[in-house]
Short mmCIF file of N, CA and C in Angstrom, two decimals:
data_model
loop_
_atom_site.label_atom_id
_atom_site.label_comp_id
_atom_site.label_asym_id
_atom_site.label_seq_id
_atom_site.Cartn_x
_atom_site.Cartn_y
_atom_site.Cartn_z
N GLN Y 1 -4.43 15.58 -9.84
CA GLN Y 1 -4.26 14.08 -9.86
C GLN Y 1 -2.86 13.91 -9.50
N VAL Y 2 -2.35 12.66 -8.53
CA VAL Y 2 -1.29 12.56 -8.50
C VAL Y 2 -1.01 11.26 -8.57
N GLN Y 3 0.19 11.58 -8.63
CA GLN Y 3 1.21 9.75 -9.44
C GLN Y 3 1.90 9.33 -8.76
N PRO Y 4 1.67 8.05 -7.89
CA PRO Y 4 1.85 7.59 -7.32
C PRO Y 4 3.22 6.74 -7.55
N ALA Y 5 4.28 6.17 -6.84
CA ALA Y 5 5.54 5.80 -7.22
C ALA Y 5 6.00 4.70 -6.22
N GLU Y 6 6.33 3.76 -6.09
CA GLU Y 6 6.67 2.71 -5.26
C GLU Y 6 8.10 2.48 -5.46
N SER Y 7 8.63 2.18 -4.16
CA SER Y 7 10.03 1.67 -4.10
C SER Y 7 9.76 0.72 -2.14
N GLY Y 8 11.60 0.51 -2.21
CA GLY Y 8 11.70 -0.50 -1.24
C GLY Y 8 11.41 -2.02 -1.16
N GLY Y 9 11.12 -2.52 -1.98
CA GLY Y 9 11.34 -4.06 -2.39
C GLY Y 9 12.15 -4.40 -2.46
N GLY Y 10 12.01 -5.64 -2.45
CA GLY Y 10 13.44 -6.37 -2.24
C GLY Y 10 13.59 -7.85 -1.99
N LEU Y 11 14.65 -8.53 -1.78
CA LEU Y 11 14.55 -10.05 -1.38
C LEU Y 11 14.71 -10.31 -0.11
N VAL Y 12 14.14 -10.81 0.72
CA VAL Y 12 14.62 -10.61 2.44
C VAL Y 12 14.01 -12.46 2.41
N GLN Y 13 14.90 -12.87 3.51
CA GLN Y 13 14.65 -14.38 4.17
C GLN Y 13 13.45 -14.24 5.10
N PRO Y 14 12.46 -15.41 4.79
CA PRO Y 14 11.52 -15.22 5.95
C PRO Y 14 11.40 -14.97 7.45
N GLY Y 15 11.02 -14.07 7.76
CA GLY Y 15 11.03 -13.17 8.95
C GLY Y 15 11.61 -11.92 8.90
N GLY Y 16 11.95 -11.95 7.71
CA GLY Y 16 12.79 -10.31 7.87
C GLY Y 16 11.55 -9.56 7.53
N SER Y 17 12.07 -7.98 7.22
CA SER Y 17 11.00 -6.77 7.22
C SER Y 17 11.64 -6.40 6.21
N LEU Y 18 10.49 -5.32 6.12
CA LEU Y 18 10.77 -4.34 4.62
C LEU Y 18 10.14 -3.07 5.24
N ARG Y 19 9.91 -2.43 4.21
CA ARG Y 19 9.33 -0.31 4.77
C ARG Y 19 9.07 -0.29 2.97
N LEU Y 20 8.32 -0.36 2.55
CA LEU Y 20 7.54 -0.03 1.35
C LEU Y 20 7.42 1.09 1.43
N SER Y 21 7.52 2.28 0.38
CA SER Y 21 7.19 3.64 0.36
C SER Y 21 6.55 3.75 -0.87
N CYS Y 22 5.17 4.16 -0.92
CA CYS Y 22 4.30 5.51 -1.60
C CYS Y 22 4.63 6.60 -2.12
N ALA Y 23 5.61 7.20 -3.40
CA ALA Y 23 5.98 8.89 -3.26
C ALA Y 23 4.88 9.41 -4.12
N ALA Y 24 4.27 10.61 -3.47
CA ALA Y 24 2.85 10.70 -4.82
C ALA Y 24 3.66 12.47 -5.51
N SER Y 25 3.51 12.73 -6.52
CA SER Y 25 3.60 14.19 -7.10
C SER Y 25 2.32 14.30 -7.60
N GLY Y 26 2.52 15.60 -7.74
CA GLY Y 26 1.60 16.33 -8.80
C GLY Y 26 0.46 17.43 -7.75
N ASP Y 27 -1.08 16.80 -7.20
CA ASP Y 27 -1.47 17.75 -6.23
C ASP Y 27 -1.26 17.92 -5.34
N THR Y 28 -2.12 18.27 -4.40
CA THR Y 28 -2.22 18.68 -2.71
C THR Y 28 -2.01 16.48 -2.52
N PHE Y 29 -1.16 15.92 -1.78
CA PHE Y 29 -1.23 14.65 -1.68
C PHE Y 29 -2.72 14.10 -0.53
N SER Y 30 -2.46 15.07 0.54
CA SER Y 30 -3.00 15.31 1.66
C SER Y 30 -4.91 15.31 0.94
N ARG Y 31 -4.89 15.38 0.33
CA ARG Y 31 -6.14 15.33 -0.44
C ARG Y 31 -6.64 13.56 -0.83
N TYR Y 32 -5.77 12.74 -0.61
CA TYR Y 32 -5.78 11.44 -1.79
C TYR Y 32 -5.99 10.23 -0.66
N ALA Y 33 -6.84 9.32 -0.86
CA ALA Y 33 -6.85 8.23 0.16
C ALA Y 33 -5.96 7.43 -0.74
N VAL Y 34 -5.20 6.68 0.03
CA VAL Y 34 -3.69 5.69 -0.69
C VAL Y 34 -4.34 4.51 -0.52
N GLY Y 35 -4.41 3.47 -1.33
CA GLY Y 35 -4.39 1.89 -0.71
C GLY Y 35 -2.85 0.71 -1.36
N TRP Y 36 -2.96 -0.08 -0.82
CA TRP Y 36 -1.50 -0.58 -0.56
C TRP Y 36 -2.29 -2.06 -1.76
N PHE Y 37 -2.30 -2.87 -2.28
CA PHE Y 37 -2.35 -3.71 -3.07
C PHE Y 37 -1.11 -4.99 -3.33
N ARG Y 38 -1.61 -6.35 -3.72
CA ARG Y 38 -0.21 -6.82 -4.31
C ARG Y 38 -0.75 -8.06 -5.50
N GLN Y 39 0.17 -8.61 -6.03
CA GLN Y 39 -0.33 -9.32 -7.01
C GLN Y 39 0.61 -10.24 -7.35
N SER Y 40 0.40 -11.50 -7.25
CA SER Y 40 1.25 -12.63 -7.59
C SER Y 40 1.05 -13.68 -8.55
N PRO Y 41 1.96 -13.94 -9.42
CA PRO Y 41 1.26 -14.62 -10.78
C PRO Y 41 0.68 -15.88 -10.69
N GLY Y 42 -0.56 -15.07 -12.04
CA GLY Y 42 -1.68 -16.23 -12.03
C GLY Y 42 -2.66 -15.58 -10.79
N LYS Y 43 -2.67 -14.40 -10.08
CA LYS Y 43 -3.47 -14.15 -9.24
C LYS Y 43 -3.94 -12.62 -9.52
N GLU Y 44 -5.47 -12.81 -8.87
CA GLU Y 44 -5.76 -11.47 -8.98
C GLU Y 44 -5.11 -10.48 -7.91
N ARG Y 45 -5.28 -8.96 -8.02
CA ARG Y 45 -4.93 -7.98 -7.49
C ARG Y 45 -5.03 -8.18 -5.90
N GLU Y 46 -5.15 -8.22 -5.02
CA GLU Y 46 -5.03 -8.32 -3.47
C GLU Y 46 -5.37 -7.15 -2.84
N PHE Y 47 -6.14 -6.57 -2.16
CA PHE Y 47 -5.85 -6.13 -0.88
C PHE Y 47 -5.10 -6.04 0.41
N VAL Y 48 -4.08 -4.94 0.37
CA VAL Y 48 -3.56 -5.08 1.30
C VAL Y 48 -3.82 -4.44 2.58
N ALA Y 49 -3.72 -3.62 2.34
CA ALA Y 49 -3.89 -1.73 3.33
C ALA Y 49 -4.52 -0.51 2.78
N ALA Y 50 -5.20 0.26 3.50
CA ALA Y 50 -5.41 1.22 3.18
C ALA Y 50 -5.50 2.37 3.90
N ILE Y 51 -5.31 3.90 3.61
CA ILE Y 51 -5.35 4.83 5.31
C ILE Y 51 -6.01 5.86 3.85
N SER Y 52 -6.51 6.83 4.93
CA SER Y 52 -7.58 7.89 4.61
C SER Y 52 -6.85 9.31 4.54
N ARG Y 53 -7.06 10.22 3.71
CA ARG Y 53 -6.14 11.42 3.47
C ARG Y 53 -5.55 11.69 4.31
N ASN Y 54 -5.68 11.87 5.86
CA ASN Y 54 -5.15 12.43 7.05
C ASN Y 54 -4.82 11.65 7.79
N GLY Y 55 -4.59 10.26 7.23
CA GLY Y 55 -4.20 9.11 8.35
C GLY Y 55 -4.45 8.53 9.29
N GLY Y 56 -5.68 9.49 9.64
CA GLY Y 56 -7.07 8.88 10.79
C GLY Y 56 -7.89 7.41 11.15
N ALA Y 57 -7.53 6.97 9.60
CA ALA Y 57 -8.71 6.03 9.54
C ALA Y 57 -7.55 4.88 8.77
N THR Y 58 -7.22 3.95 8.69
CA THR Y 58 -6.63 2.71 8.48
C THR Y 58 -7.53 1.17 8.68
N LYS Y 59 -6.60 0.39 7.48
CA LYS Y 59 -7.50 -0.56 7.11
C LYS Y 59 -6.83 -2.08 6.61
N VAL Y 60 -6.11 -3.00 7.67
CA VAL Y 60 -5.42 -3.89 6.97
C VAL Y 60 -5.84 -4.72 6.44
N ALA Y 61 -6.14 -5.82 5.38
CA ALA Y 61 -6.14 -6.87 5.30
C ALA Y 61 -6.29 -8.11 6.66
N ASP Y 62 -7.09 -9.03 7.18
CA ASP Y 62 -7.01 -9.72 8.20
C ASP Y 62 -5.67 -10.66 8.00
N SER Y 63 -5.67 -11.07 6.99
CA SER Y 63 -4.43 -12.27 6.23
C SER Y 63 -2.94 -11.41 7.07
N VAL Y 64 -2.60 -10.38 6.90
CA VAL Y 64 -2.01 -9.46 7.20
C VAL Y 64 -1.37 -8.58 8.69
N LYS Y 65 -2.52 -8.23 8.93
CA LYS Y 65 -2.98 -7.38 10.03
C LYS Y 65 -2.15 -7.55 11.12
N ASP Y 66 -1.35 -8.57 11.47
CA ASP Y 66 -0.39 -9.25 12.99
C ASP Y 66 0.43 -8.41 12.30
N ARG Y 67 0.59 -8.39 10.79
CA ARG Y 67 2.52 -8.05 10.64
C ARG Y 67 2.55 -6.88 9.68
N PHE Y 68 1.51 -6.16 9.14
CA PHE Y 68 2.02 -5.07 8.54
C PHE Y 68 1.40 -3.89 9.05
N THR Y 69 1.60 -2.96 8.51
CA THR Y 69 1.47 -1.19 9.11
C THR Y 69 1.11 -0.16 7.89
N ILE Y 70 0.43 0.20 7.70
CA ILE Y 70 0.34 1.40 7.16
C ILE Y 70 0.28 3.09 7.65
N SER Y 71 1.15 3.53 7.24
CA SER Y 71 1.10 4.94 7.57
C SER Y 71 1.18 5.84 6.40
N ARG Y 72 1.11 7.47 6.90
CA ARG Y 72 1.71 8.28 6.12
C ARG Y 72 2.83 9.65 6.51
N ASP Y 73 2.78 10.33 5.94
CA ASP Y 73 3.38 11.63 6.02
C ASP Y 73 3.50 12.55 5.06
N ASN Y 74 2.20 12.88 5.57
CA ASN Y 74 1.59 14.23 4.30
C ASN Y 74 2.48 15.25 4.01
N VAL Y 75 3.49 15.45 4.86
CA VAL Y 75 4.58 16.68 4.42
C VAL Y 75 5.49 15.89 3.61
N LYS Y 76 5.78 14.78 3.43
CA LYS Y 76 7.24 13.97 2.81
C LYS Y 76 5.85 13.41 1.89
N ASN Y 77 5.01 13.72 1.71
CA ASN Y 77 4.16 12.93 0.42
C ASN Y 77 3.94 11.76 -0.16
N THR Y 78 4.39 10.93 1.39
CA THR Y 78 4.75 9.48 1.12
C THR Y 78 3.58 8.80 2.10
N VAL Y 79 3.53 7.14 1.45
CA VAL Y 79 2.36 6.54 2.14
C VAL Y 79 3.51 5.04 2.44
N TYR Y 80 3.40 5.08 3.49
CA TYR Y 80 4.49 3.40 3.90
C TYR Y 80 3.48 2.31 4.42
N LEU Y 81 4.02 1.31 4.04
CA LEU Y 81 3.54 -0.19 4.79
C LEU Y 81 5.17 -0.94 5.10
N GLN Y 82 4.63 -0.54 6.41
CA GLN Y 82 5.61 -1.66 7.25
C GLN Y 82 5.03 -3.23 7.43
N MET Y 83 6.46 -3.79 7.10
CA MET Y 83 6.43 -5.65 7.03
C MET Y 83 7.07 -5.92 7.89
N ILE Y 84 6.58 -6.79 8.65
CA ILE Y 84 7.50 -7.40 9.69
C ILE Y 84 7.31 -9.31 9.41
N ASN Y 85 8.08 -9.42 9.77
CA ASN Y 85 7.82 -11.32 9.91
C ASN Y 85 7.34 -11.75 8.88
N LEU Y 86 7.86 -11.74 7.47
CA LEU Y 86 7.32 -11.42 6.30
C LEU Y 86 7.56 -13.54 6.25
N LYS Y 87 6.62 -13.64 4.98
CA LYS Y 87 6.51 -15.06 4.74
C LYS Y 87 6.23 -15.21 3.23
N PRO Y 88 7.11 -16.37 2.90
CA PRO Y 88 7.17 -16.75 1.33
C PRO Y 88 5.83 -16.21 0.71
N GLU Y 89 4.59 -16.52 1.68
CA GLU Y 89 3.51 -16.09 0.69
C GLU Y 89 3.01 -14.45 0.36
N ASP Y 90 3.96 -13.72 1.15
CA ASP Y 90 4.04 -12.41 0.72
C ASP Y 90 4.83 -12.19 -0.52
N THR Y 91 5.15 -12.87 -1.09
CA THR Y 91 5.79 -12.33 -2.35
C THR Y 91 5.15 -12.19 -3.26
N ALA Y 92 5.19 -11.36 -3.62
CA ALA Y 92 4.63 -10.61 -4.60
C ALA Y 92 4.93 -9.36 -5.59
N VAL Y 93 4.29 -8.61 -6.38
CA VAL Y 93 4.62 -6.84 -6.93
C VAL Y 93 3.71 -6.67 -6.11
N TYR Y 94 3.86 -5.56 -5.30
CA TYR Y 94 3.13 -4.52 -4.24
C TYR Y 94 2.96 -3.06 -5.09
N PHE Y 95 1.86 -2.70 -4.85
CA PHE Y 95 1.30 -1.22 -5.79
C PHE Y 95 0.55 -0.62 -4.98
N CYS Y 96 0.92 0.62 -5.02
CA CYS Y 96 -0.06 1.57 -4.33
C CYS Y 96 -0.79 2.42 -5.45
N GLY Y 97 -2.18 2.60 -5.07
CA GLY Y 97 -3.08 3.47 -5.80
C GLY Y 97 -3.56 4.56 -4.86
N SER Y 98 -3.56 5.67 -5.38
CA SER Y 98 -4.28 6.66 -4.76
C SER Y 98 -5.99 7.46 -5.57
N ARG Y 99 -6.31 7.89 -5.00
CA ARG Y 99 -8.09 8.35 -5.45
C ARG Y 99 -8.34 9.50 -4.22
N LEU Y 100 -9.05 10.65 -4.81
CA LEU Y 100 -9.28 11.73 -4.35
C LEU Y 100 -10.22 11.46 -3.16
N GLY Y 101 -9.81 11.66 -1.58
CA GLY Y 101 -10.02 10.58 -0.70
C GLY Y 101 -12.14 11.35 -0.47
N PRO Y 102 -12.92 9.81 0.41
CA PRO Y 102 -13.65 10.26 0.43
C PRO Y 102 -14.41 11.08 1.84
N GLY Y 103 -13.50 11.69 1.82
CA GLY Y 103 -13.79 12.49 3.33
C GLY Y 103 -12.28 12.28 4.14
N PRO Y 104 -12.42 13.41 5.13
CA PRO Y 104 -10.90 13.31 5.80
C PRO Y 104 -10.67 12.03 6.44
N THR Y 105 -11.44 10.92 7.09
CA THR Y 105 -11.27 9.62 7.69
C THR Y 105 -11.58 8.32 6.35
N GLY Y 106 -12.20 8.86 5.14
CA GLY Y 106 -12.48 7.51 4.44
C GLY Y 106 -11.49 7.26 3.57
N TYR Y 107 -11.53 5.63 3.17
CA TYR Y 107 -10.26 5.15 2.55
C TYR Y 107 -11.43 3.79 1.49
N TYR Y 108 -10.69 3.46 0.51
CA TYR Y 108 -11.39 2.18 -0.32
C TYR Y 108 -10.57 1.08 -0.28
N VAL Y 109 -11.01 -0.14 -0.25
CA VAL Y 109 -10.46 -1.38 0.06
C VAL Y 109 -10.56 -2.11 -1.17
N ARG Y 110 -11.23 -1.59 -2.52
CA ARG Y 110 -11.59 -2.05 -3.83
C ARG Y 110 -10.36 -1.39 -4.72
N SER Y 111 -9.56 -2.44 -5.62
CA SER Y 111 -9.10 -1.99 -6.46
C SER Y 111 -9.44 -0.69 -7.59
N SER Y 112 -10.55 -1.40 -7.93
CA SER Y 112 -11.43 -0.59 -8.81
C SER Y 112 -11.78 0.55 -8.31
N SER Y 113 -11.68 1.01 -7.11
CA SER Y 113 -11.94 2.32 -6.40
C SER Y 113 -10.51 3.60 -6.76
N TYR Y 114 -9.35 2.90 -7.20
CA TYR Y 114 -8.60 3.56 -7.67
C TYR Y 114 -8.15 4.56 -8.78
N ASP Y 115 -7.51 5.21 -9.21
CA ASP Y 115 -7.81 5.81 -10.42
C ASP Y 115 -6.64 6.14 -10.82
N SER Y 116 -5.45 5.94 -9.80
CA SER Y 116 -3.81 6.79 -10.05
C SER Y 116 -3.09 5.32 -9.87
N TRP Y 117 -2.11 4.84 -10.82
CA TRP Y 117 -1.17 3.71 -9.55
C TRP Y 117 0.09 3.80 -9.71
N GLY Y 118 0.98 3.20 -9.47
CA GLY Y 118 2.42 2.87 -9.54
C GLY Y 118 2.68 1.94 -10.28
N GLN Y 119 3.96 1.77 -10.66
CA GLN Y 119 4.67 0.60 -11.41
C GLN Y 119 4.68 -0.48 -10.59
N GLY Y 120 4.47 -0.31 -9.10
CA GLY Y 120 5.01 -1.57 -8.47
C GLY Y 120 6.32 -1.78 -8.40
N THR Y 121 6.53 -2.73 -7.20
CA THR Y 121 7.92 -3.04 -6.75
C THR Y 121 7.78 -4.28 -6.01
N GLN Y 122 8.78 -4.83 -6.42
CA GLN Y 122 8.66 -6.71 -6.16
C GLN Y 122 9.32 -6.63 -4.94
N VAL Y 123 8.85 -7.85 -3.93
CA VAL Y 123 9.02 -8.44 -2.87
C VAL Y 123 8.95 -9.51 -3.51
N ALA Y 124 9.99 -10.17 -2.79
CA ALA Y 124 10.69 -11.93 -2.80
C ALA Y 124 11.12 -12.32 -1.21
N VAL Y 125 10.03 -13.21 -0.54
CA VAL Y 125 10.40 -13.69 0.73
C VAL Y 125 11.12 -15.03 0.71
N SER Y 126 12.72 -15.55 0.39
CA SER Y 126 13.08 -16.79 0.38
C SER Y 126 14.24 -17.17 0.99
N SER Y 127 14.32 -18.79 1.07
CA SER Y 127 15.61 -18.45 2.04
C SER Y 127 16.80 -18.47 1.05
#
């Protein structure tokens, strides 16, 4: 098992950018698919993006696909979520989850599919 840990959150003005990182320790990171989710108070955890264990396949939620990009560097054991043109509705705690990948180009879009989670990183978009 790998243990993910998120970083990179913060307060940003509307239209700004952030890059979140999900760093993993433990097992060989390239064996794991990773997903980003976010959760606002009173709302369910929402899928944001997912990436296969080799980085060759990705999925980004329709609501953010023009602004968010997911990528990974298996040498650095890190998955990134690049976010541009941030909006107030992007305000949430962002979590990354990991699970042994369903093949080199598979990924998961349901939070229940992931079995290891980080503690989350807060993103606040406000002027």
